[in-house]
Amino acid sequence: MRILDVQHLQKSFGGLMAVKDLSFHVDQGEILGLIGPNGAGKTTVFNLIMGVLKPDSGTIRFKEKEITSWPTYQIVNAGVARVFQIARYFKHKNVYENIEISTIPNEVFAFKDAAHLHEKVMTCCECTGLCTCHEHTGHCNCCTQLPGMLPQGALRRLEVARAIGTDPDLLLLDEPFAGLSPQEVDEISHLITQLRQEGQTIVLIDHNMRGLMRLVDRVVVLCFGEKLMEGSPQEVSENPRVQEAYLAGGRV
Amino acid sequence: MSRKGIKYLLLLGLVALLTILPLIPGALNTKWMTTITFATYFAIFVLGWDILCGYTGQISFGHSFFVGASGYTSALLSLYFKWPIWATIPCGVLASLALGLLLSVPALRLRGPYFSLITLIMPLIAIKLVLIFSSITGGELGKSNIPAIPTPVPPCPSDAGPDVCRALFIQYQQYQYYYALGLMALVAIALLIISTSRIGKILEAIRDNEEAVEAAGINTAKFKILAFGISSFVVGLGGAFYVHYLETVLPQEVLSPTRSTEIIIASVLGGMGTIIGPLFGAYAVRLGQEGLREAANHIPALQFLNDWALFIFLALLIVLIFVARQGVLPALVGAPYLRKLKKFRKLGQQSVASKEVS
Ligand SMILES: Nc1ncnc2c1ncn2[C@@H]1O[C@H](COP(=O)(O)OP(=O)(O)OP(=O)(O)O)[C@@H](O)[C@H]1O
Ligand SMILES: [Mg+2]
């Protein structure tokens, strides 16, 4: 089943065509890789899906519903969550409170019980490996830390935990490996595999194929805002046009 | 103890102290009783400011606008239509609330200085309107004989001696003191509950990073409008009672930019975005000023304070704000916590920096 269906999406900034007649879809339960050189328009595609930017034309359908131009919070509540390329946490709130915001319902008078929310925050902490929680007391060892003191790898986990906290059916990850040490890259890869095993549908952005190969089912290659090709990781990495695009883009 | 617990405890302590104070013989003369009553109304305005500006980080420089809007509405309705105050006060509050919601529309679109500029202009427009319609509002001189908040204390009989009248007057002042205190306590408890609830958490998060709150599935506009509503409601409530306590309505008393500035000073001094800090800040600003003036009147060596009181007070404020930027109360109560926070932040920056280098 197609969980996300993007058709003829177009977006320009002034004279710059950032996204040009782009169509692709995401199937339920798969991990789709979205790759392309610097400035190819990958983040812009996420911004369009999330309603942060309004497309010039084209449609975005999520779970059969057209969500084009919906406000961000509605899209999130419909079941799409994203992890930003640059972490956007609440720097004056600790880890627990950071995740808590994602679990709070968008209602002024919400009578959902507090214990339920607490449990949800703990689950997010634990399933992202952000903290290890005590089984009986429910106490987690990292919850009172401020994000500013977390190492990069843990910060990325926090960002994933904040996204998971909204109960997404589709998770958008924007360059989750950027700026991480090789060991941290392994850890985050492991986390993504784990999420996938739990049935999470994911779109994964990265600069290049290397880190993605083992993780993704299918790849869409973007170049100058256009879809260059689409296929299995192997097909894509063997395609001469893709290699050429990366050379032209100044990056291998 | 949790920070929430400390807040409730501090509020309880303050209200208990203010409740007991008039009952201690000789502790308060009528002058200080009225000074504290004034401070209590001022505290309500400050509380209303904090739930909006302290929590969401959008600073309003013109909150006296709501005091005036509600005060004038209630005062003029009771004066011209002879409505009882229990009918005019809700009208005043509703007027303030409506204007607050109206103001939230540009506030949602404008950021930073543009929003602040609008809030700065609002009370100036209101003052202008008061002057233009001076046949109704009394213009600069205002209107007196506004019906007072009723008390069980009888008016002074015409054949009674001055001592009897004085005793009745003190009794009357005491009632007004407790009315204000009761109102403030209710408002403070309500705002403490709201600010420590999910609503407060969301408002704090908006101040921190609005885009991230949207990305968490929360309609930030809705919560900002809510904050405007609560704030204008609270300030309007205080403002309406205030004019009936004063029995006059004057533009320089309820609409002046000085009043708005004092509200900000009190909040920043006490620690904005904490409710309890600005509450203490309000009393500190009001009673501090009065204390200086009192000292100048009674101690000959300090007479120069009469001219210099405001200057010294403001200079002291600048120093305090510089020394304790997160507010004096949080600095006192949460010093160890904040020191840790700073250390964390430094560590965090170092780890980020080292990552960027590597
Ligand atoms: N809000 C904006 N206003 C103007 N131009 C923008 C905006 N956002 C992106 N662009 C431009 O659109 C193009 C695509 O940017 P985008 O961030 O989507 O690329 P990307 O593929 O995510 O690149 P990177 O790999 O560097 O993250 C770039 O040329 C960028 O400068
Ligand atoms: Mg990008």
XYZ file of C-alpha atoms and ligand atoms in Angstrom:
642
model
C 0.000 0.000 0.000
C 1.221 3.486 -0.798
C 1.440 5.411 2.432
C 2.809 8.553 0.789
C 2.226 9.591 -2.783
C 3.915 12.677 -4.200
C 2.814 13.835 -7.656
C 4.378 16.509 -9.890
C 5.705 18.485 -6.979
C 7.227 21.828 -7.884
C 8.851 24.546 -5.821
C 11.006 27.502 -6.798
C 12.776 30.117 -4.731
C 12.883 33.234 -6.882
C 14.541 32.043 -10.065
C 15.875 28.846 -8.547
C 13.944 25.644 -9.245
C 14.584 23.739 -6.020
C 12.124 20.937 -6.810
C 11.054 20.249 -10.368
C 8.120 18.029 -11.360
C 8.980 15.422 -8.764
C 6.868 12.303 -8.357
C 7.599 9.390 -6.060
C 5.845 7.236 -3.522
C 6.592 5.391 -0.308
C 5.157 1.948 0.404
C 3.965 0.904 3.823
C 6.788 -0.657 5.848
C 9.681 0.169 3.533
C 12.723 2.352 3.928
C 13.115 4.705 0.995
C 16.435 6.423 0.461
C 16.425 9.956 -0.948
C 19.887 10.855 -2.155
C 21.468 13.636 -4.148
C 24.392 16.028 -4.082
C 24.488 19.207 -2.013
C 21.625 21.543 -2.814
C 19.736 18.908 -4.821
C 16.521 19.825 -3.023
C 16.237 16.941 -0.562
C 15.510 19.035 2.502
C 13.111 21.151 0.447
C 11.122 17.994 -0.370
C 10.825 17.273 3.369
C 9.793 20.862 4.029
C 7.081 20.529 1.374
C 5.807 17.242 2.812
C 5.763 18.715 6.328
C 3.865 21.818 5.262
C 6.719 24.112 6.260
C 6.868 25.271 2.637
C 3.919 25.505 0.275
C 4.481 23.892 -3.134
C 3.980 25.953 -6.311
C 2.115 23.007 -7.774
C 1.693 19.282 -7.328
C -0.025 17.138 -4.745
C 1.032 15.201 -1.683
C -1.215 12.410 -0.484
C -0.705 10.640 2.811
C -2.769 7.570 3.657
C -5.195 8.420 0.838
C -5.747 11.935 2.155
C -4.482 14.967 0.325
C -2.313 16.884 2.786
C -0.864 19.474 0.401
C -0.655 22.830 2.149
C -1.967 21.583 5.465
C -0.389 23.301 8.463
C 2.556 21.418 9.946
C 0.914 20.418 13.203
C -2.004 18.809 11.337
C 0.340 16.822 9.139
C 2.186 15.656 12.253
C -1.067 14.647 13.895
C -2.053 12.785 10.730
C 1.056 10.665 11.273
C 4.161 12.155 9.631
C 7.167 13.082 11.752
C 10.578 14.314 10.776
C 14.013 14.599 12.245
C 15.667 17.849 11.236
C 19.035 17.998 9.534
C 20.141 20.405 12.256
C 18.900 19.396 15.706
C 16.008 21.553 16.942
C 15.501 20.621 20.523
C 14.359 22.796 23.442
C 17.616 23.856 25.005
C 16.127 24.947 28.320
C 14.232 21.701 28.806
C 15.805 18.450 29.885
C 15.694 15.225 27.890
C 12.479 14.056 29.494
C 10.698 17.381 28.988
C 11.925 17.546 25.405
C 10.254 14.263 24.538
C 7.220 15.090 26.660
C 6.257 17.976 24.346
C 5.880 15.478 21.486
C 3.519 13.311 23.497
C 1.236 16.124 24.700
C -1.997 16.175 22.695
C -2.877 19.314 20.778
C -5.789 20.195 23.041
C -6.256 22.873 25.641
C -8.305 20.617 27.882
C -6.799 17.190 27.496
C -7.944 14.697 30.050
C -5.616 11.977 28.890
C -4.113 10.618 32.051
C -0.645 11.669 33.063
C 0.542 8.111 33.699
C -0.127 7.260 30.073
C 2.004 10.159 28.822
C 4.759 9.298 31.262
C 4.849 5.772 29.959
C 5.005 7.008 26.389
C 7.969 9.267 27.134
C 9.744 6.363 28.819
C 9.061 4.088 25.866
C 10.539 6.660 23.493
C 13.591 7.026 25.712
C 14.109 3.321 25.855
C 13.347 2.277 22.293
C 15.765 4.820 20.870
C 18.442 3.623 23.281
C 18.663 7.148 24.617
C 18.456 5.976 28.175
C 18.237 2.728 30.028
C 15.227 2.752 32.276
C 14.779 0.903 35.532
C 12.161 -1.761 35.079
C 10.352 -1.299 38.374
C 10.848 2.307 39.381
C 10.465 3.558 35.812
C 13.372 5.860 36.501
C 15.625 6.600 33.512
C 19.238 7.518 33.945
C 19.428 10.319 31.403
C 16.160 12.141 31.780
C 17.346 15.125 33.795
C 20.209 15.999 31.477
C 19.997 19.033 29.255
C 20.370 18.252 25.545
C 23.275 20.703 25.323
C 25.497 18.312 27.238
C 24.687 15.216 25.194
C 27.239 13.884 22.701
C 26.211 14.129 19.038
C 25.097 10.507 18.816
C 22.797 10.803 21.818
C 21.474 14.112 20.518
C 20.471 12.389 17.291
C 18.718 9.723 19.363
C 16.901 12.451 21.240
C 15.743 13.924 17.946
C 14.483 10.502 16.861
C 12.791 10.023 20.233
C 11.048 13.390 19.858
C 9.812 12.335 16.430
C 8.671 8.893 17.626
C 6.840 10.606 20.481
C 4.226 11.869 18.021
C 3.332 8.264 17.062
C 4.227 8.595 13.380
C 3.227 6.195 10.633
C 5.876 7.739 8.433
C 9.221 8.938 9.717
C 11.369 11.357 7.709
C 15.062 11.368 8.626
C 17.202 14.175 7.202
C 20.867 13.154 7.109
C 20.847 11.249 10.392
C 24.523 10.326 9.987
C 25.923 13.796 9.398
C 28.612 14.819 11.866
C 28.760 11.477 13.658
C 31.786 9.335 14.462
C 31.957 5.938 12.680
C 30.878 4.214 15.864
C 27.920 6.540 16.295
C 26.980 5.950 12.644
C 26.821 2.225 13.382
C 24.657 2.839 16.404
C 22.179 5.018 14.529
C 22.089 2.504 11.638
C 21.253 -0.145 14.174
C 18.501 2.051 15.593
C 17.009 2.565 12.121
C 17.058 -1.189 11.431
C 15.373 -1.758 14.734
C 12.641 0.782 13.997
C 12.077 -0.857 10.665
C 11.689 -4.260 12.258
C 8.979 -2.762 14.412
C 7.177 -1.871 11.177
C 8.120 1.789 10.950
C 7.996 3.271 7.452
C 10.954 5.586 6.874
C 12.292 8.027 4.288
C 16.013 8.508 4.729
C 18.000 11.388 3.255
C 21.707 11.197 2.739
C 24.355 12.703 0.527
C 25.578 9.464 -0.879
C 24.913 5.787 -1.173
C 27.616 4.409 1.025
C 25.898 4.620 4.388
C 22.512 3.846 2.928
C 23.194 0.681 0.934
C 22.521 -1.759 3.747
C 19.517 0.076 5.099
C 17.211 1.010 2.263
C 14.844 -1.002 0.073
C 14.607 1.521 -2.703
C 16.385 4.713 -3.674
C 15.248 7.920 -5.354
C 18.068 10.050 -6.728
C 17.580 13.812 -6.895
C 19.737 16.174 -8.889
C 19.058 19.885 -9.297
C 15.539 19.334 -8.058
C 14.722 16.608 -10.578
C 14.371 12.875 -10.162
C 17.362 11.393 -11.907
C 16.392 7.791 -11.334
C 14.710 5.370 -8.994
C 15.570 1.773 -8.197
C 17.176 -0.743 -5.904
C 20.356 0.351 -4.130
C 22.388 -1.798 -6.454
C 20.827 -0.451 -9.645
C 21.386 3.082 -8.479
C 24.987 2.669 -7.453
C 25.839 1.009 -10.743
C 24.152 3.634 -12.869
C 26.628 5.802 -14.752
C 24.266 8.783 -14.836
C 24.162 8.879 -11.066
C 27.950 8.793 -10.832
C 28.132 11.556 -13.389
C 25.654 13.679 -11.428
C 27.740 13.344 -8.332
C 30.858 14.340 -10.224
C 29.056 17.320 -11.715
C 27.769 18.209 -8.266
C 31.353 18.228 -7.091
C 30.983 15.300 -4.746
C 31.529 11.571 -5.063
C 11.417 19.316 46.663
C 10.259 19.862 43.116
C 10.325 23.331 41.634
C 6.550 23.189 41.408
C 6.365 22.489 45.125
C 8.654 25.410 45.927
C 6.415 27.723 43.911
C 3.275 26.738 45.797
C 5.102 26.993 49.099
C 6.362 30.490 48.321
C 2.866 31.578 47.315
C 1.401 30.104 50.471
C 4.031 31.870 52.559
C 3.413 35.228 50.907
C -0.364 35.031 51.185
C -0.135 33.870 54.807
C 2.207 36.736 55.662
C -0.023 39.316 53.997
C -3.074 37.834 55.703
C -1.555 38.007 59.161
C 0.121 41.401 58.805
C -2.942 43.634 59.411
C -3.954 41.508 62.387
C -0.738 42.238 64.265
C -1.432 45.387 66.280
C 0.801 48.244 65.225
C 2.397 46.358 62.324
C 0.698 48.384 59.598
C -0.507 51.956 59.687
C -3.210 52.947 57.196
C -0.598 54.325 54.866
C 1.206 51.020 54.540
C -2.086 49.188 54.383
C -3.066 51.176 51.280
C 0.456 50.860 49.881
C 0.231 47.088 50.094
C -3.275 47.127 48.607
C -1.907 49.090 45.652
C 0.978 46.646 45.380
C -1.462 43.724 45.409
C -3.402 45.116 42.454
C -0.114 45.806 40.719
C 0.887 42.189 41.387
C -2.234 40.997 39.542
C -1.187 43.012 36.484
C 2.313 41.599 36.676
C 0.984 38.027 36.958
C -1.156 38.601 33.874
C 1.853 39.924 31.995
C 4.021 36.971 32.933
C 1.723 34.193 31.695
C 1.826 35.763 28.236
C 5.156 37.521 27.911
C 7.279 35.624 30.401
C 6.084 32.254 29.145
C 5.905 32.736 25.379
C 8.753 35.255 25.204
C 6.760 37.860 23.275
C 7.334 41.015 25.295
C 4.460 43.463 25.615
C 5.455 47.020 26.454
C 1.892 48.186 26.860
C 0.038 46.001 29.295
C -1.483 49.031 31.003
C -3.714 49.051 27.928
C -5.702 46.164 29.383
C -5.858 47.766 32.819
C -7.276 50.906 31.214
C -9.629 49.149 28.802
C -11.252 47.189 31.571
C -11.057 49.979 34.149
C -12.674 52.590 31.925
C -15.369 50.182 30.722
C -16.417 49.214 34.218
C -16.067 52.709 35.689
C -18.029 54.498 32.976
C -20.787 51.879 32.849
C -21.318 52.121 36.576
C -21.093 55.902 36.505
C -23.452 56.653 33.616
C -25.782 53.675 33.589
C -25.744 53.177 37.356
C -25.204 49.464 36.866
C -24.054 47.609 39.962
C -20.364 46.755 39.959
C -20.981 43.021 39.825
C -22.392 43.701 36.356
C -19.880 46.295 35.195
C -16.760 44.411 36.289
C -17.532 41.408 34.050
C -18.181 43.878 31.214
C -14.769 45.413 31.807
C -13.111 42.004 31.869
C -14.878 41.007 28.662
C -13.761 44.222 26.965
C -10.170 43.518 27.983
C -10.446 39.905 26.865
C -11.884 40.903 23.485
C -9.090 43.403 22.908
C -6.525 40.825 23.999
C -7.816 38.321 21.470
C -7.884 41.042 18.826
C -4.276 41.934 19.563
C -3.274 38.294 19.248
C -4.014 38.479 15.518
C -1.099 40.780 14.628
C 0.977 39.111 17.334
C 0.770 35.809 15.477
C 2.138 37.414 12.340
C 4.637 39.873 13.718
C 7.831 38.941 15.480
C 10.129 40.696 17.911
C 10.316 44.479 17.610
C 7.211 44.812 15.408
C 4.990 43.147 17.938
C 6.525 45.136 20.779
C 5.997 48.349 18.852
C 2.294 47.598 18.485
C 1.950 46.939 22.195
C 3.785 50.189 22.875
C 1.365 52.165 20.718
C -1.879 50.607 22.002
C -2.037 52.469 25.361
C -0.998 55.703 23.645
C -3.972 55.386 21.307
C -6.183 54.657 24.294
C -4.951 57.770 26.106
C -5.656 59.805 22.979
C -9.184 58.393 22.841
C -9.733 59.273 26.491
C -8.716 62.854 25.728
C -10.820 63.093 22.573
C -13.917 61.875 24.383
C -13.169 63.964 27.450
C -16.821 64.969 27.812
C -17.477 61.357 28.778
C -14.163 60.267 30.245
C -13.230 63.466 32.027
C -10.077 63.700 29.921
C -6.839 64.226 31.755
C -8.605 64.877 35.059
C -10.439 61.585 34.861
C -13.677 60.774 36.617
C -14.158 60.414 40.324
C -17.097 59.161 42.388
C -16.832 55.771 40.779
C -18.825 53.370 42.981
C -16.559 51.605 45.467
C -16.378 47.881 46.045
C -18.990 47.543 48.789
C -17.954 46.547 52.304
C -20.109 45.844 55.377
C -18.549 48.899 57.045
C -21.208 51.610 57.477
C -20.479 55.167 56.353
C -19.412 57.549 59.079
C -22.531 58.960 60.795
C -22.671 62.766 60.600
C -22.923 63.187 64.375
C -19.982 60.895 65.171
C -16.645 62.165 66.420
C -13.426 62.001 64.395
C -12.222 58.954 66.334
C -15.252 56.912 65.333
C -14.853 57.939 61.709
C -11.186 57.077 61.791
C -11.867 53.634 63.197
C -14.478 53.036 60.507
C -12.074 54.243 57.848
C -9.371 51.848 59.030
C -11.891 49.035 59.019
C -12.920 49.969 55.505
C -9.311 49.990 54.359
C -8.844 46.574 55.881
C -11.742 45.166 53.901
C -10.332 46.594 50.689
C -6.939 45.149 51.589
C -8.377 41.676 51.961
C -10.495 41.944 48.818
C -7.388 42.700 46.794
C -5.437 39.963 48.558
C -8.175 37.406 47.931
C -8.335 38.313 44.253
C -4.560 38.153 43.892
C -4.395 34.778 45.657
C -7.060 33.338 43.351
C -5.321 34.660 40.261
C -1.912 33.447 41.435
C -3.164 29.934 42.209
C -4.968 29.719 38.878
C -1.877 30.873 37.008
C 0.403 28.526 38.945
C -1.879 25.637 38.017
C -1.987 26.694 34.362
C 1.719 27.435 34.115
C 2.784 24.113 35.583
C 0.250 22.207 33.479
C 0.735 21.041 29.892
C -0.343 24.492 28.737
C 2.563 26.087 30.594
C 4.975 23.508 29.236
C 3.830 24.203 25.697
C 4.141 27.975 26.140
C 7.676 27.569 27.497
C 8.531 25.350 24.563
C 7.187 27.978 22.144
C 9.534 30.513 23.721
C 12.389 28.085 23.259
C 11.746 26.917 19.684
C 8.414 27.495 18.025
C 9.109 25.438 14.916
C 9.946 22.403 17.022
C 6.627 22.739 18.848
C 4.763 22.722 15.521
C 6.790 19.681 14.527
C 5.575 18.013 17.719
C 2.012 18.252 16.385
C 0.937 21.241 18.436
C -0.926 24.198 17.000
C 1.199 27.003 18.403
C -1.195 29.712 17.205
C -3.972 28.229 19.300
C -1.845 28.219 22.428
C -0.555 31.724 21.833
C -4.113 33.006 21.446
C -4.959 31.176 24.652
C -2.084 32.936 26.422
C -3.320 36.293 25.153
C -6.792 35.440 26.385
C -5.646 34.421 29.854
C -3.373 37.438 30.150
C -5.912 40.044 29.080
C -8.548 38.357 31.236
C -6.382 38.474 34.349
C -5.151 42.025 33.807
C -8.696 43.127 32.983
C -10.002 41.520 36.144
C -7.408 43.345 38.229
C -7.996 46.597 36.343
C -11.753 46.602 36.866
C -11.507 45.980 40.596
C -8.679 48.517 40.780
C -10.721 51.501 39.539
C -13.527 50.668 41.929
C -11.009 50.472 44.733
C -9.572 53.856 43.703
C -13.074 55.260 43.110
C -11.516 57.291 40.321
C -10.379 56.527 36.823
C -7.428 58.520 35.541
C -5.463 58.031 32.326
C -2.115 58.426 34.096
C -3.141 55.880 36.705
C -4.441 53.077 34.507
C -3.019 53.698 31.040
C 0.366 55.305 31.536
C 3.456 53.867 29.836
C 5.189 54.173 33.217
C 2.793 51.592 34.611
C 3.557 49.250 31.702
C 7.271 49.699 32.225
C 6.951 48.988 35.936
C 5.155 45.750 35.104
C 8.086 44.634 32.963
C 10.630 45.728 35.562
C 8.857 43.762 38.285
C 8.684 40.630 36.130
C 12.259 40.750 34.954
C 13.483 41.510 38.446
C 11.542 38.609 39.927
C 12.406 36.213 37.128
C 10.032 36.188 34.186
C 8.358 32.990 33.135
C 8.025 31.641 36.657
C 4.781 33.315 37.895
C 6.005 33.283 41.471
C 9.106 35.380 40.724
C 7.201 38.267 39.116
C 4.718 38.114 41.998
C 7.490 38.812 44.503
C 9.004 41.277 42.047
C 5.763 43.256 42.036
C 5.788 43.681 45.802
C 9.508 44.439 45.825
C 9.142 47.209 43.219
C 6.140 48.821 44.870
C 7.128 48.494 48.507
C 10.763 49.272 47.751
C 9.883 52.580 46.158
C 7.561 53.486 48.996
C 10.162 52.456 51.542
C 12.724 54.809 50.043
C 10.243 57.655 50.088
C 9.332 56.888 53.690
C 12.977 56.862 54.709
C 13.465 60.238 53.051
C 10.550 61.715 54.967
C 11.571 60.477 58.374
C 15.340 60.564 58.457
C 16.746 64.065 57.866
C 20.073 62.721 56.619
C 18.229 60.839 53.890
C 16.156 63.771 52.750
C 18.005 63.915 49.442
C 16.276 60.614 48.665
C 13.095 62.537 47.977
C 14.574 63.728 44.725
C 16.818 60.782 44.154
C 14.495 57.914 45.142
C 13.468 56.969 41.649
C 16.978 57.389 40.305
C 18.523 55.196 43.001
C 15.779 52.663 42.559
C 16.270 52.376 38.824
C 20.050 52.286 39.126
C 19.720 49.459 41.621
C 17.472 47.637 39.191
C 20.012 47.866 36.407
C 22.661 46.424 38.693
C 20.359 43.630 39.836
C 19.314 42.734 36.324
C 22.956 42.681 35.320
C 24.005 40.486 38.231
C 21.040 38.100 38.175
C 19.759 38.002 34.648
C 17.330 35.153 35.182
C 15.720 37.177 37.999
C 16.551 37.645 41.636
C 14.163 35.045 43.018
C 15.288 32.194 40.749
C 18.869 33.218 41.487
C 18.241 32.880 45.210
C 16.093 29.755 45.155
C 17.654 27.959 42.251
C 21.283 29.050 42.476
C 22.730 25.534 42.674
C 20.412 24.317 39.933
C 21.306 27.177 37.625
C 25.019 26.809 38.230
C 24.720 23.216 37.143
C 22.729 24.333 34.121
C 25.477 26.717 33.081
C 28.105 24.047 33.477
C 26.044 21.671 31.344
C 25.703 24.252 28.665
C 29.409 24.944 28.600
C 30.159 21.228 28.423
C 27.650 20.869 25.619
C 29.222 23.656 23.640
C 32.643 22.149 24.134
C 31.505 18.775 22.889
C 29.874 20.369 19.854
C 32.980 22.446 19.225
C 35.277 19.463 19.448
C 33.023 17.584 17.022
C 33.232 20.380 14.512
C 36.989 20.444 14.746
C 37.392 16.700 14.331
N 13.917 28.779 2.202
C 14.708 28.894 1.105
N 14.799 30.060 0.440
C 15.564 30.171 -0.651
N 16.296 29.178 -1.164
C 16.246 27.977 -0.548
C 15.458 27.771 0.622
N 15.601 26.493 1.021
C 16.447 25.925 0.143
N 16.836 26.804 -0.813
C 17.704 26.499 -1.935
O 17.159 25.402 -2.612
C 18.184 24.501 -3.022
C 17.916 23.141 -2.443
O 18.164 23.202 -1.047
P 17.977 21.971 -0.075
O 18.285 22.435 1.287
O 16.655 21.358 -0.302
O 19.117 20.988 -0.579
P 19.611 19.629 0.048
O 19.507 18.632 -1.013
O 18.908 19.346 1.311
O 21.131 19.948 0.299
P 22.108 19.484 1.493
O 22.619 18.162 1.088
O 23.154 20.527 1.496
O 21.306 19.464 2.744
C 19.486 25.111 -2.580
O 20.076 25.769 -3.683
C 19.101 26.086 -1.501
O 19.973 27.175 -1.501
Mg 19.450 19.207 3.274
